[in-house]
Amino acid sequence: MVTEAGGDAREATRARIEAAALELFTRRDFETVTADEVADAAGISRRTFFRHFATKADAVWGDFHAHVVRLDELLAGTDPDQPVLASICAAYVEVNDYAAADLPLLRHRMRLILTEPALQAHSQVRYADVDRVVAEHVARRTGADRHSLVPRLVATATRAAATTAFETWLTGEGSLAEDLHAAFDQLARGFPGLR
Amino acid sequence: MVTEAGGDAREATRARIEAAALELFTRRDFETVTADEVADAAGISRRTFFRHFATKADAVWGDFHAHVVRLDELLAGTDPDQPVLASICAAYVEVNDYAAADLPLLRHRMRLILTEPALQAHSQVRYADVDRVVAEHVARRTGADRHSLVPRLVATATRAAATTAFETWLTGEGSLAEDLHAAFDQLARGFPGLR
DNA sequence: TGCCCGGTGGCACTGGGTGCCACTAGCGTC
DNA sequence: GACGCTAGTGGCACCCAGTGCCACCGGGCA
């Protein structure tokens, strides 16, 4: 294989795989596309595909770990006077603040993740990291043990809010930030009218 | 195969598979146990295993569909004067009201589902049915479209509460009903102290 | 007896994922 | 220039989940 100047050759093939995967998965079903086909489309071997992505599903997620790290940093840097829920909402909005040019890509990606059963299932594993980070933030702010009810519950409930916001964003026309704020607002007010 | 008097022979083998699977998965890891091993332990062939359960993971869940149906009926039969969140909480408590003798089994099952990554992932698919049922209930009660923000959000958030309640129940000593009420209470009050 | 039918077992096949080995290109060292 | 090192790759064999197909076997029924 030709190594194109510098050590970012690996990053380049990774990006090529990612693009090929997203294109194929969007054009057809996720399940009917085999790893071989993605590898072919990306111009690499099946074995190499699984060296870059542990799972077929992982190719859809891009560098999600970087997002989690960023979310963690954002949460750690929030104003202690800001209400906890508001700080989580702000961090979610910030970490999902994509440039306009990247929005179509994000739409494709999220549509896949929220629609395809296999990817829906896989998302649970990825979101576990998010939950851990948020629960630790809540624990820091409240002094509670991070394994106790409130930190865990806030983490899973806010993630539920974020996921639902993504769903409404996909089907609607508003901005993602608006939808996130709307969902968090409902959550923080304890669903007014339903109590 | 010997057909043991009546048409419930199928149900009997299904129960045998389920017991063998739970026992093996609890004793070792879920992933390291092969479908062949479960089939052997249950005294049937691998092919028959997959006739009773579409997935290795499904053997852990028992007849979950019946639970969803029951939850749906409970929600449909709730008092219209009762607050919506309270009606969902009550339905969750009711559908998880196990006899004391069945609690150890439930603990094993839930520990597996909440601990093993593969089962965590699979749970997302099963819980999608629960979310649909709850969202429809909220839509009925509020008059909102069942695909709009509030019904969806209430469904995912209450499920998050229920899941978290199961986690605290597993690690603590309280009753499941208590933990469910505690989680729903936090949720319905919008997390007092965090706003 | 002949027929249907539900449950079963065996077998071959696809596809995801892994371990192992061999090859190559780049790079520094003597 | 020969040497070794390393990162990235390809190929191959293998394991395992899940499926389609066919053959068998038992019980009920005309």
mmCIF file of N, CA and C in Angstrom, chain B residues 68-130:
data_model
loop_
_atom_site.group_PDB
_atom_site.id
_atom_site.type_symbol
_atom_site.label_atom_id
_atom_site.label_comp_id
_atom_site.label_asym_id
_atom_site.label_seq_id
_atom_site.Cartn_x
_atom_site.Cartn_y
_atom_site.Cartn_z
ATOM 1 N N VAL B 68 -45.321 -6.673 27.799
ATOM 2 C CA VAL B 68 -45.676 -5.449 27.080
ATOM 3 C C VAL B 68 -47.185 -5.367 26.904
ATOM 4 N N VAL B 69 -47.793 -6.499 26.534
ATOM 5 C CA VAL B 69 -49.246 -6.540 26.367
ATOM 6 C C VAL B 69 -49.934 -6.185 27.682
ATOM 7 N N ARG B 70 -49.430 -6.755 28.759
ATOM 8 C CA ARG B 70 -50.025 -6.493 30.082
ATOM 9 C C ARG B 70 -49.873 -5.027 30.456
ATOM 10 N N LEU B 71 -48.701 -4.469 30.190
ATOM 11 C CA LEU B 71 -48.466 -3.049 30.468
ATOM 12 C C LEU B 71 -49.457 -2.200 29.690
ATOM 13 N N ASP B 72 -49.677 -2.563 28.448
ATOM 14 C CA ASP B 72 -50.615 -1.833 27.588
ATOM 15 C C ASP B 72 -52.020 -1.865 28.194
ATOM 16 N N GLU B 73 -52.459 -3.041 28.619
ATOM 17 C CA GLU B 73 -53.790 -3.177 29.214
ATOM 18 C C GLU B 73 -53.898 -2.356 30.500
ATOM 19 N N LEU B 74 -52.868 -2.424 31.333
ATOM 20 C CA LEU B 74 -52.888 -1.675 32.589
ATOM 21 C C LEU B 74 -53.003 -0.179 32.330
ATOM 22 N N LEU B 75 -52.245 0.292 31.337
ATOM 23 C CA LEU B 75 -52.273 1.721 31.017
ATOM 24 C C LEU B 75 -53.642 2.125 30.493
ATOM 25 N N ALA B 76 -54.216 1.255 29.656
ATOM 26 C CA ALA B 76 -55.530 1.569 29.080
ATOM 27 C C ALA B 76 -56.600 1.626 30.158
ATOM 28 N N GLY B 77 -56.391 0.882 31.241
ATOM 29 C CA GLY B 77 -57.411 0.803 32.270
ATOM 30 C C GLY B 77 -57.217 1.763 33.429
ATOM 31 N N THR B 78 -56.302 2.697 33.308
ATOM 32 C CA THR B 78 -56.038 3.603 34.435
ATOM 33 C C THR B 78 -57.122 4.667 34.546
ATOM 34 N N ASP B 79 -57.270 5.177 35.746
ATOM 35 C CA ASP B 79 -58.247 6.225 36.047
ATOM 36 C C ASP B 79 -57.853 7.525 35.339
ATOM 37 N N PRO B 80 -58.768 8.084 34.531
ATOM 38 C CA PRO B 80 -58.460 9.318 33.795
ATOM 39 C C PRO B 80 -58.177 10.507 34.704
ATOM 40 N N ASP B 81 -58.583 10.419 35.957
ATOM 41 C CA ASP B 81 -58.334 11.519 36.882
ATOM 42 C C ASP B 81 -56.929 11.450 37.493
ATOM 43 N N GLN B 82 -56.318 10.265 37.386
ATOM 44 C CA GLN B 82 -54.968 10.107 37.930
ATOM 45 C C GLN B 82 -53.968 10.820 37.018
ATOM 46 N N PRO B 83 -53.016 11.523 37.604
ATOM 47 C CA PRO B 83 -51.988 12.166 36.771
ATOM 48 C C PRO B 83 -51.302 11.146 35.865
ATOM 49 N N VAL B 84 -50.913 11.576 34.670
ATOM 50 C CA VAL B 84 -50.359 10.652 33.679
ATOM 51 C C VAL B 84 -49.102 9.954 34.191
ATOM 52 N N LEU B 85 -48.188 10.729 34.770
ATOM 53 C CA LEU B 85 -46.943 10.119 35.258
ATOM 54 C C LEU B 85 -47.235 9.081 36.341
ATOM 55 N N ALA B 86 -48.179 9.400 37.220
ATOM 56 C CA ALA B 86 -48.524 8.460 38.283
ATOM 57 C C ALA B 86 -49.110 7.183 37.708
ATOM 58 N N SER B 87 -49.903 7.323 36.635
ATOM 59 C CA SER B 87 -50.505 6.131 36.035
ATOM 60 C C SER B 87 -49.428 5.241 35.408
ATOM 61 N N ILE B 88 -48.413 5.863 34.816
ATOM 62 C CA ILE B 88 -47.323 5.073 34.225
ATOM 63 C C ILE B 88 -46.536 4.364 35.326
ATOM 64 N N CYS B 89 -46.259 5.102 36.387
ATOM 65 C CA CYS B 89 -45.531 4.507 37.519
ATOM 66 C C CYS B 89 -46.288 3.316 38.067
ATOM 67 N N ALA B 90 -47.590 3.505 38.286
ATOM 68 C CA ALA B 90 -48.410 2.429 38.842
ATOM 69 C C ALA B 90 -48.397 1.203 37.934
ATOM 70 N N ALA B 91 -48.469 1.451 36.622
ATOM 71 C CA ALA B 91 -48.461 0.329 35.676
ATOM 72 C C ALA B 91 -47.127 -0.406 35.724
ATOM 73 N N TYR B 92 -46.026 0.341 35.799
ATOM 74 C CA TYR B 92 -44.707 -0.285 35.896
ATOM 75 C C TYR B 92 -44.601 -1.117 37.167
ATOM 76 N N VAL B 93 -45.100 -0.568 38.269
ATOM 77 C CA VAL B 93 -45.045 -1.297 39.539
ATOM 78 C C VAL B 93 -45.860 -2.584 39.430
ATOM 79 N N GLU B 94 -47.062 -2.441 38.881
ATOM 80 C CA GLU B 94 -47.976 -3.578 38.775
ATOM 81 C C GLU B 94 -47.381 -4.694 37.911
ATOM 82 N N VAL B 95 -46.834 -4.320 36.771
ATOM 83 C CA VAL B 95 -46.339 -5.332 35.839
ATOM 84 C C VAL B 95 -45.065 -6.006 36.363
ATOM 85 N N ASN B 96 -44.429 -5.360 37.341
ATOM 86 C CA ASN B 96 -43.222 -5.940 37.930
ATOM 87 C C ASN B 96 -43.469 -6.456 39.339
ATOM 88 N N ASP B 97 -44.729 -6.780 39.624
ATOM 89 C CA ASP B 97 -45.088 -7.269 40.952
ATOM 90 C C ASP B 97 -44.943 -8.780 40.982
ATOM 91 N N TYR B 98 -43.761 -9.241 41.235
ATOM 92 C CA TYR B 98 -43.488 -10.680 41.216
ATOM 93 C C TYR B 98 -43.733 -11.298 42.590
ATOM 94 N N ALA B 99 -44.088 -12.577 42.581
ATOM 95 C CA ALA B 99 -44.184 -13.320 43.835
ATOM 96 C C ALA B 99 -42.792 -13.455 44.434
ATOM 97 N N ALA B 100 -42.736 -13.497 45.744
ATOM 98 C CA ALA B 100 -41.450 -13.546 46.443
ATOM 99 C C ALA B 100 -40.581 -14.691 45.932
ATOM 100 N N ALA B 101 -41.221 -15.802 45.580
ATOM 101 C CA ALA B 101 -40.469 -16.978 45.136
ATOM 102 C C ALA B 101 -39.777 -16.734 43.794
ATOM 103 N N ASP B 102 -40.323 -15.798 43.012
ATOM 104 C CA ASP B 102 -39.757 -15.550 41.680
ATOM 105 C C ASP B 102 -38.671 -14.478 41.689
ATOM 106 N N LEU B 103 -38.495 -13.812 42.831
ATOM 107 C CA LEU B 103 -37.544 -12.700 42.875
ATOM 108 C C LEU B 103 -36.107 -13.105 42.572
ATOM 109 N N PRO B 104 -35.631 -14.240 43.118
ATOM 110 C CA PRO B 104 -34.238 -14.628 42.800
ATOM 111 C C PRO B 104 -34.022 -14.786 41.293
ATOM 112 N N LEU B 105 -34.997 -15.415 40.634
ATOM 113 C CA LEU B 105 -34.913 -15.577 39.186
ATOM 114 C C LEU B 105 -34.847 -14.227 38.498
ATOM 115 N N LEU B 106 -35.725 -13.309 38.918
ATOM 116 C CA LEU B 106 -35.741 -11.964 38.335
ATOM 117 C C LEU B 106 -34.413 -11.259 38.538
ATOM 118 N N ARG B 107 -33.829 -11.438 39.720
ATOM 119 C CA ARG B 107 -32.531 -10.805 40.001
ATOM 120 C C ARG B 107 -31.483 -11.301 39.024
ATOM 121 N N HIS B 108 -31.416 -12.630 38.839
ATOM 122 C CA HIS B 108 -30.442 -13.191 37.900
ATOM 123 C C HIS B 108 -30.653 -12.630 36.503
ATOM 124 N N ARG B 109 -31.901 -12.633 36.085
ATOM 125 C CA ARG B 109 -32.231 -12.168 34.748
ATOM 126 C C ARG B 109 -31.840 -10.699 34.558
ATOM 127 N N MET B 110 -32.227 -9.867 35.504
ATOM 128 C CA MET B 110 -31.951 -8.437 35.367
ATOM 129 C C MET B 110 -30.464 -8.138 35.502
ATOM 130 N N ARG B 111 -29.777 -8.905 36.344
ATOM 131 C CA ARG B 111 -28.339 -8.688 36.472
ATOM 132 C C ARG B 111 -27.652 -8.952 35.135
ATOM 133 N N LEU B 112 -28.088 -10.014 34.475
ATOM 134 C CA LEU B 112 -27.533 -10.322 33.163
ATOM 135 C C LEU B 112 -27.821 -9.185 32.174
ATOM 136 N N ILE B 113 -29.081 -8.792 32.104
ATOM 137 C CA ILE B 113 -29.504 -7.794 31.122
ATOM 138 C C ILE B 113 -28.794 -6.465 31.335
ATOM 139 N N LEU B 114 -28.596 -6.096 32.601
ATOM 140 C CA LEU B 114 -28.003 -4.790 32.894
ATOM 141 C C LEU B 114 -26.484 -4.825 32.899
ATOM 142 N N THR B 115 -25.901 -6.020 32.910
ATOM 143 C CA THR B 115 -24.451 -6.129 33.056
ATOM 144 C C THR B 115 -23.752 -6.521 31.762
ATOM 145 N N GLU B 116 -24.270 -7.529 31.100
ATOM 146 C CA GLU B 116 -23.610 -8.038 29.902
ATOM 147 C C GLU B 116 -23.831 -7.100 28.720
ATOM 148 N N PRO B 117 -22.754 -6.620 28.111
ATOM 149 C CA PRO B 117 -22.868 -5.652 27.016
ATOM 150 C C PRO B 117 -23.787 -6.120 25.889
ATOM 151 N N ALA B 118 -23.659 -7.377 25.489
ATOM 152 C CA ALA B 118 -24.470 -7.873 24.382
ATOM 153 C C ALA B 118 -25.954 -7.828 24.729
ATOM 154 N N LEU B 119 -26.265 -8.116 25.984
ATOM 155 C CA LEU B 119 -27.667 -8.096 26.402
ATOM 156 C C LEU B 119 -28.159 -6.670 26.602
ATOM 157 N N GLN B 120 -27.268 -5.799 27.087
ATOM 158 C CA GLN B 120 -27.605 -4.385 27.184
ATOM 159 C C GLN B 120 -28.017 -3.863 25.817
ATOM 160 N N ALA B 121 -27.239 -4.215 24.821
ATOM 161 C CA ALA B 121 -27.535 -3.761 23.463
ATOM 162 C C ALA B 121 -28.879 -4.308 23.007
ATOM 163 N N HIS B 122 -29.084 -5.599 23.232
ATOM 164 C CA HIS B 122 -30.325 -6.230 22.807
ATOM 165 C C HIS B 122 -31.535 -5.606 23.493
ATOM 166 N N SER B 123 -31.361 -5.142 24.727
ATOM 167 C CA SER B 123 -32.484 -4.604 25.494
ATOM 168 C C SER B 123 -33.113 -3.417 24.784
ATOM 169 N N GLN B 124 -32.311 -2.664 24.083
ATOM 170 C CA GLN B 124 -32.823 -1.493 23.376
ATOM 171 C C GLN B 124 -33.944 -1.882 22.421
ATOM 172 N N VAL B 125 -33.746 -3.010 21.741
ATOM 173 C CA VAL B 125 -34.750 -3.481 20.791
ATOM 174 C C VAL B 125 -36.039 -3.872 21.519
ATOM 175 N N ARG B 126 -35.893 -4.586 22.628
ATOM 176 C CA ARG B 126 -37.073 -5.005 23.376
ATOM 177 C C ARG B 126 -37.805 -3.802 23.966
ATOM 178 N N TYR B 127 -37.059 -2.842 24.499
ATOM 179 C CA TYR B 127 -37.671 -1.689 25.163
ATOM 180 C C TYR B 127 -38.369 -0.774 24.172
ATOM 181 N N ALA B 128 -38.041 -0.881 22.902
ATOM 182 C CA ALA B 128 -38.704 -0.045 21.903
ATOM 183 C C ALA B 128 -40.207 -0.295 21.926
ATOM 184 N N ASP B 129 -40.605 -1.552 22.153
ATOM 185 C CA ASP B 129 -42.033 -1.881 22.250
ATOM 186 C C ASP B 129 -42.665 -1.198 23.457
ATOM 187 N N VAL B 130 -41.936 -1.215 24.577
ATOM 188 C CA VAL B 130 -42.442 -0.568 25.783
ATOM 189 C C VAL B 130 -42.652 0.924 25.521
#
